[in-house]
Every structure is written in C-alpha cells, then in structure tokens.
Amino acid sequence: MKIFVDADGCPVVDIAIDIAKEYGLEIVVVKNYAHEISDSYAKVVSVDISPNSADFHIINNIEKNDIVITQDYGLAALCLSKEAFPINQNGLIFSENNIDGMLNRRHIHGKLRRQNKYYGKAKKRNPKADKSFEKNLKKLIENRYL
C-alpha cells in the first residue's frame, strides 16, 4: 500500500508525510512545478501546470488498496473505481455511499456559479480539521494495512 497526495493546495502534506513515516509506508507527493515541496522521506513528483496533471498522474499510478489524499471529488470517484481509498484534507473518507451525492452537489454548485447565483466561500481551516484528518488517515491505514 502506498499513500498518494494530490499536493496542489493541500494543507496536510506535512501531516501525511509524518504519518507515512510512522507506519513505514511509501508516500508519493504529486504537485505541479509551480509548488515547492521537498522532503527526504517522501517521493516528490513534479508534473505540468496544466489542469488535472496531478490527477492524471495519480490515477495512472495508483493500485488497489492505495490511499489517495485529495480535495477533488472527480479524482476521488476515479480512485474508488480502482479500489483505492480516497480521503480529503478534513478527514472525510470517500466511499461508494457518499461520492454520488458529492459529485451531484459539485455539479449543481458549478451551474449556479456559471449563472452568477452562487458565491460560496470556503471556511477558514482550523486545528480540529487537522486532528480529524490525522485520526481518520490513521484509522484508514490500520483498517487496510495492519
């Protein structure tokens, strides 16, 4: 099992690397070349800056039972189809039970944005989100690996 991180704009890269070290798991951090990320433990892969380059690299390299850290519902759905386990930066574990609703919500919000009827703002990140991510990533690893 490997951990892949869709690192463009991901606030939990360092936490994910620390957890991978703790469990002795390989971690692959995928970022576009505009981001600076370096770590002696993680394998850092730089991809083109074009949209979805990191997503394409991840989906082409994951295997069954890998863990993927991503904020992207589309990538999460593709990961599920390859029997990988996606989790977001807040600790939400994507599953067959919740992905359809999330993709539907993304579609509706996109339509509203294009019609200038929706101006959603992301909430400011708080330490509880980091704790939730850490707890759920460890739980996911332990349920799949140990």
PDB file of C-alpha atoms in Angstrom:
ATOM      1  CA  MET A   1       0.000   0.000   0.000  1.00  0.00           C
ATOM      2  CA  LYS A   2       1.181   3.499  -0.885  1.00  0.00           C
ATOM      3  CA  ILE A   3      -0.140   6.912   0.012  1.00  0.00           C
ATOM      4  CA  PHE A   4      -0.539   9.425  -2.816  1.00  0.00           C
ATOM      5  CA  VAL A   5      -1.068  13.119  -2.093  1.00  0.00           C
ATOM      6  CA  ASP A   6      -2.688  15.495  -4.587  1.00  0.00           C
ATOM      7  CA  ALA A   7      -0.491  18.245  -3.179  1.00  0.00           C
ATOM      8  CA  ASP A   8      -1.571  21.327  -5.136  1.00  0.00           C
ATOM      9  CA  GLY A   9      -3.230  23.437  -2.450  1.00  0.00           C
ATOM     10  CA  CYS A  10      -3.237  20.585   0.074  1.00  0.00           C
ATOM     11  CA  PRO A  11      -2.844  21.859   3.663  1.00  0.00           C
ATOM     12  CA  VAL A  12      -1.960  18.464   5.184  1.00  0.00           C
ATOM     13  CA  VAL A  13       1.107  17.360   3.194  1.00  0.00           C
ATOM     14  CA  ASP A  14       3.413  17.511   6.238  1.00  0.00           C
ATOM     15  CA  ILE A  15       0.943  15.615   8.431  1.00  0.00           C
ATOM     16  CA  ALA A  16       0.559  12.923   5.757  1.00  0.00           C
ATOM     17  CA  ILE A  17       4.337  12.530   5.446  1.00  0.00           C
ATOM     18  CA  ASP A  18       4.717  12.224   9.227  1.00  0.00           C
ATOM     19  CA  ILE A  19       2.022   9.531   9.358  1.00  0.00           C
ATOM     20  CA  ALA A  20       3.579   7.644   6.423  1.00  0.00           C
ATOM     21  CA  LYS A  21       6.906   7.662   8.293  1.00  0.00           C
ATOM     22  CA  GLU A  22       5.217   6.470  11.481  1.00  0.00           C
ATOM     23  CA  TYR A  23       3.722   3.456   9.671  1.00  0.00           C
ATOM     24  CA  GLY A  24       6.689   2.870   7.356  1.00  0.00           C
ATOM     25  CA  LEU A  25       4.603   3.430   4.229  1.00  0.00           C
ATOM     26  CA  GLU A  26       5.757   4.800   0.905  1.00  0.00           C
ATOM     27  CA  ILE A  27       4.291   8.228   0.167  1.00  0.00           C
ATOM     28  CA  VAL A  28       4.181   9.929  -3.223  1.00  0.00           C
ATOM     29  CA  VAL A  29       3.538  13.673  -3.222  1.00  0.00           C
ATOM     30  CA  VAL A  30       2.316  14.847  -6.637  1.00  0.00           C
ATOM     31  CA  LYS A  31       2.484  18.586  -7.338  1.00  0.00           C
ATOM     32  CA  ASN A  32       2.773  20.871 -10.302  1.00  0.00           C
ATOM     33  CA  TYR A  33       6.134  22.511 -10.890  1.00  0.00           C
ATOM     34  CA  ALA A  34       4.899  25.874  -9.542  1.00  0.00           C
ATOM     35  CA  HIS A  35       4.841  24.486  -5.975  1.00  0.00           C
ATOM     36  CA  GLU A  36       7.948  23.964  -3.864  1.00  0.00           C
ATOM     37  CA  ILE A  37       7.784  20.812  -1.777  1.00  0.00           C
ATOM     38  CA  SER A  38      10.774  18.785  -0.685  1.00  0.00           C
ATOM     39  CA  ASP A  39      11.168  16.032   1.854  1.00  0.00           C
ATOM     40  CA  SER A  40      13.834  13.411   2.444  1.00  0.00           C
ATOM     41  CA  TYR A  41      11.263  10.664   3.141  1.00  0.00           C
ATOM     42  CA  ALA A  42       8.568  11.322   0.533  1.00  0.00           C
ATOM     43  CA  LYS A  43       8.916  10.768  -3.184  1.00  0.00           C
ATOM     44  CA  VAL A  44       8.003  14.131  -4.721  1.00  0.00           C
ATOM     45  CA  VAL A  45       6.767  14.068  -8.319  1.00  0.00           C
ATOM     46  CA  SER A  46       6.502  17.307 -10.297  1.00  0.00           C
ATOM     47  CA  VAL A  47       4.000  17.426 -13.148  1.00  0.00           C
ATOM     48  CA  ASP A  48       2.961  20.014 -15.716  1.00  0.00           C
ATOM     49  CA  ILE A  49       0.992  23.027 -14.508  1.00  0.00           C
ATOM     50  CA  SER A  50      -1.956  22.308 -16.814  1.00  0.00           C
ATOM     51  CA  PRO A  51      -5.295  21.460 -15.183  1.00  0.00           C
ATOM     52  CA  ASN A  52      -5.631  17.912 -13.851  1.00  0.00           C
ATOM     53  CA  SER A  53      -1.986  16.944 -14.496  1.00  0.00           C
ATOM     54  CA  ALA A  54      -1.534  15.809 -10.898  1.00  0.00           C
ATOM     55  CA  ASP A  55      -4.861  13.957 -11.024  1.00  0.00           C
ATOM     56  CA  PHE A  56      -3.870  12.101 -14.211  1.00  0.00           C
ATOM     57  CA  HIS A  57      -0.522  11.115 -12.733  1.00  0.00           C
ATOM     58  CA  ILE A  58      -2.177   9.795  -9.593  1.00  0.00           C
ATOM     59  CA  ILE A  59      -4.928   7.836 -11.340  1.00  0.00           C
ATOM     60  CA  ASN A  60      -2.385   6.282 -13.726  1.00  0.00           C
ATOM     61  CA  ASN A  61      -0.140   5.144 -10.871  1.00  0.00           C
ATOM     62  CA  ILE A  62      -2.411   4.031  -8.040  1.00  0.00           C
ATOM     63  CA  GLU A  63      -3.174   0.411  -7.342  1.00  0.00           C
ATOM     64  CA  LYS A  64      -5.818  -1.431  -5.364  1.00  0.00           C
ATOM     65  CA  ASN A  65      -5.711  -0.540  -1.636  1.00  0.00           C
ATOM     66  CA  ASP A  66      -3.592   2.603  -2.096  1.00  0.00           C
ATOM     67  CA  ILE A  67      -4.690   5.689  -0.167  1.00  0.00           C
ATOM     68  CA  VAL A  68      -5.170   8.987  -2.017  1.00  0.00           C
ATOM     69  CA  ILE A  69      -5.379  12.338  -0.249  1.00  0.00           C
ATOM     70  CA  THR A  70      -7.342  14.760  -2.422  1.00  0.00           C
ATOM     71  CA  GLN A  71      -9.883  17.577  -2.293  1.00  0.00           C
ATOM     72  CA  ASP A  72     -11.107  16.688  -5.794  1.00  0.00           C
ATOM     73  CA  TYR A  73     -14.377  14.735  -5.900  1.00  0.00           C
ATOM     74  CA  GLY A  74     -13.765  13.683  -9.509  1.00  0.00           C
ATOM     75  CA  LEU A  75     -10.377  12.200  -8.647  1.00  0.00           C
ATOM     76  CA  ALA A  76     -11.896  10.554  -5.569  1.00  0.00           C
ATOM     77  CA  ALA A  77     -14.541   8.865  -7.745  1.00  0.00           C
ATOM     78  CA  LEU A  78     -11.873   7.571 -10.137  1.00  0.00           C
ATOM     79  CA  CYS A  79      -9.848   6.269  -7.188  1.00  0.00           C
ATOM     80  CA  LEU A  80     -12.862   4.372  -5.889  1.00  0.00           C
ATOM     81  CA  SER A  81     -13.279   2.743  -9.303  1.00  0.00           C
ATOM     82  CA  LYS A  82      -9.706   1.441  -8.986  1.00  0.00           C
ATOM     83  CA  GLU A  83     -10.411   0.138  -5.454  1.00  0.00           C
ATOM     84  CA  ALA A  84      -8.200   2.749  -3.815  1.00  0.00           C
ATOM     85  CA  PHE A  85      -9.222   4.691  -0.707  1.00  0.00           C
ATOM     86  CA  PRO A  86      -9.560   8.474  -1.107  1.00  0.00           C
ATOM     87  CA  ILE A  87      -9.671  10.801   1.895  1.00  0.00           C
ATOM     88  CA  ASN A  88      -9.869  14.595   1.910  1.00  0.00           C
ATOM     89  CA  GLN A  89      -7.865  17.149   3.893  1.00  0.00           C
ATOM     90  CA  ASN A  90     -10.540  17.283   6.601  1.00  0.00           C
ATOM     91  CA  GLY A  91     -10.545  13.535   7.198  1.00  0.00           C
ATOM     92  CA  LEU A  92     -13.637  12.685   5.161  1.00  0.00           C
ATOM     93  CA  ILE A  93     -13.206   9.198   3.727  1.00  0.00           C
ATOM     94  CA  PHE A  94     -14.863   8.983   0.320  1.00  0.00           C
ATOM     95  CA  SER A  95     -16.895   5.850  -0.352  1.00  0.00           C
ATOM     96  CA  GLU A  96     -19.415   4.408  -2.778  1.00  0.00           C
ATOM     97  CA  ASN A  97     -22.059   5.571  -0.291  1.00  0.00           C
ATOM     98  CA  ASN A  98     -21.199   9.284  -0.368  1.00  0.00           C
ATOM     99  CA  ILE A  99     -19.440  10.052  -3.671  1.00  0.00           C
ATOM    100  CA  ASP A 100     -22.576  10.316  -5.849  1.00  0.00           C
ATOM    101  CA  GLY A 101     -24.081  12.995  -3.623  1.00  0.00           C
ATOM    102  CA  MET A 102     -20.818  14.937  -3.584  1.00  0.00           C
ATOM    103  CA  LEU A 103     -20.463  14.811  -7.364  1.00  0.00           C
ATOM    104  CA  ASN A 104     -24.080  15.928  -7.725  1.00  0.00           C
ATOM    105  CA  ARG A 105     -23.525  18.833  -5.321  1.00  0.00           C
ATOM    106  CA  ARG A 106     -20.366  19.833  -7.243  1.00  0.00           C
ATOM    107  CA  HIS A 107     -22.358  19.829 -10.493  1.00  0.00           C
ATOM    108  CA  ILE A 108     -25.197  21.947  -9.063  1.00  0.00           C
ATOM    109  CA  HIS A 109     -22.803  24.453  -7.462  1.00  0.00           C
ATOM    110  CA  GLY A 110     -20.895  24.726 -10.764  1.00  0.00           C
ATOM    111  CA  LYS A 111     -24.111  25.511 -12.630  1.00  0.00           C
ATOM    112  CA  LEU A 112     -25.045  28.151 -10.061  1.00  0.00           C
ATOM    113  CA  ARG A 113     -21.573  29.731 -10.253  1.00  0.00           C
ATOM    114  CA  ARG A 114     -21.783  29.928 -14.050  1.00  0.00           C
ATOM    115  CA  GLN A 115     -25.146  31.690 -13.666  1.00  0.00           C
ATOM    116  CA  ASN A 116     -23.611  34.050 -11.071  1.00  0.00           C
ATOM    117  CA  LYS A 117     -26.136  32.852  -8.496  1.00  0.00           C
ATOM    118  CA  TYR A 118     -23.771  31.188  -6.050  1.00  0.00           C
ATOM    119  CA  TYR A 119     -20.844  32.686  -4.189  1.00  0.00           C
ATOM    120  CA  GLY A 120     -19.752  30.027  -1.744  1.00  0.00           C
ATOM    121  CA  LYS A 121     -16.704  30.689   0.362  1.00  0.00           C
ATOM    122  CA  ALA A 122     -14.572  28.034   1.961  1.00  0.00           C
ATOM    123  CA  LYS A 123     -14.416  28.192   5.731  1.00  0.00           C
ATOM    124  CA  LYS A 124     -11.107  29.097   7.311  1.00  0.00           C
ATOM    125  CA  ARG A 125      -9.153  25.981   8.238  1.00  0.00           C
ATOM    126  CA  ASN A 126      -8.931  25.226  11.943  1.00  0.00           C
ATOM    127  CA  PRO A 127      -6.826  22.846  14.062  1.00  0.00           C
ATOM    128  CA  LYS A 128      -9.803  20.494  14.531  1.00  0.00           C
ATOM    129  CA  ALA A 129      -9.690  19.718  10.795  1.00  0.00           C
ATOM    130  CA  ASP A 130      -6.036  18.658  11.101  1.00  0.00           C
ATOM    131  CA  LYS A 131      -6.863  16.399  14.062  1.00  0.00           C
ATOM    132  CA  SER A 132      -9.787  14.846  12.202  1.00  0.00           C
ATOM    133  CA  PHE A 133      -7.591  14.231   9.148  1.00  0.00           C
ATOM    134  CA  GLU A 134      -4.840  12.661  11.247  1.00  0.00           C
ATOM    135  CA  LYS A 135      -7.264  10.415  13.153  1.00  0.00           C
ATOM    136  CA  ASN A 136      -9.100   9.201  10.044  1.00  0.00           C
ATOM    137  CA  LEU A 137      -5.952   8.656   7.963  1.00  0.00           C
ATOM    138  CA  LYS A 138      -4.512   6.503  10.750  1.00  0.00           C
ATOM    139  CA  LYS A 139      -7.793   4.601  11.022  1.00  0.00           C
ATOM    140  CA  LEU A 140      -7.815   4.029   7.249  1.00  0.00           C
ATOM    141  CA  ILE A 141      -4.222   2.737   7.329  1.00  0.00           C
ATOM    142  CA  GLU A 142      -4.866   0.462  10.295  1.00  0.00           C
ATOM    143  CA  ASN A 143      -8.041  -0.989   8.758  1.00  0.00           C
ATOM    144  CA  ARG A 144      -6.325  -1.677   5.420  1.00  0.00           C
ATOM    145  CA  TYR A 145      -2.753  -2.416   6.388  1.00  0.00           C
ATOM    146  CA  LEU A 146      -2.399  -3.850   9.873  1.00  0.00           C
TER     147      LEU A 146
END
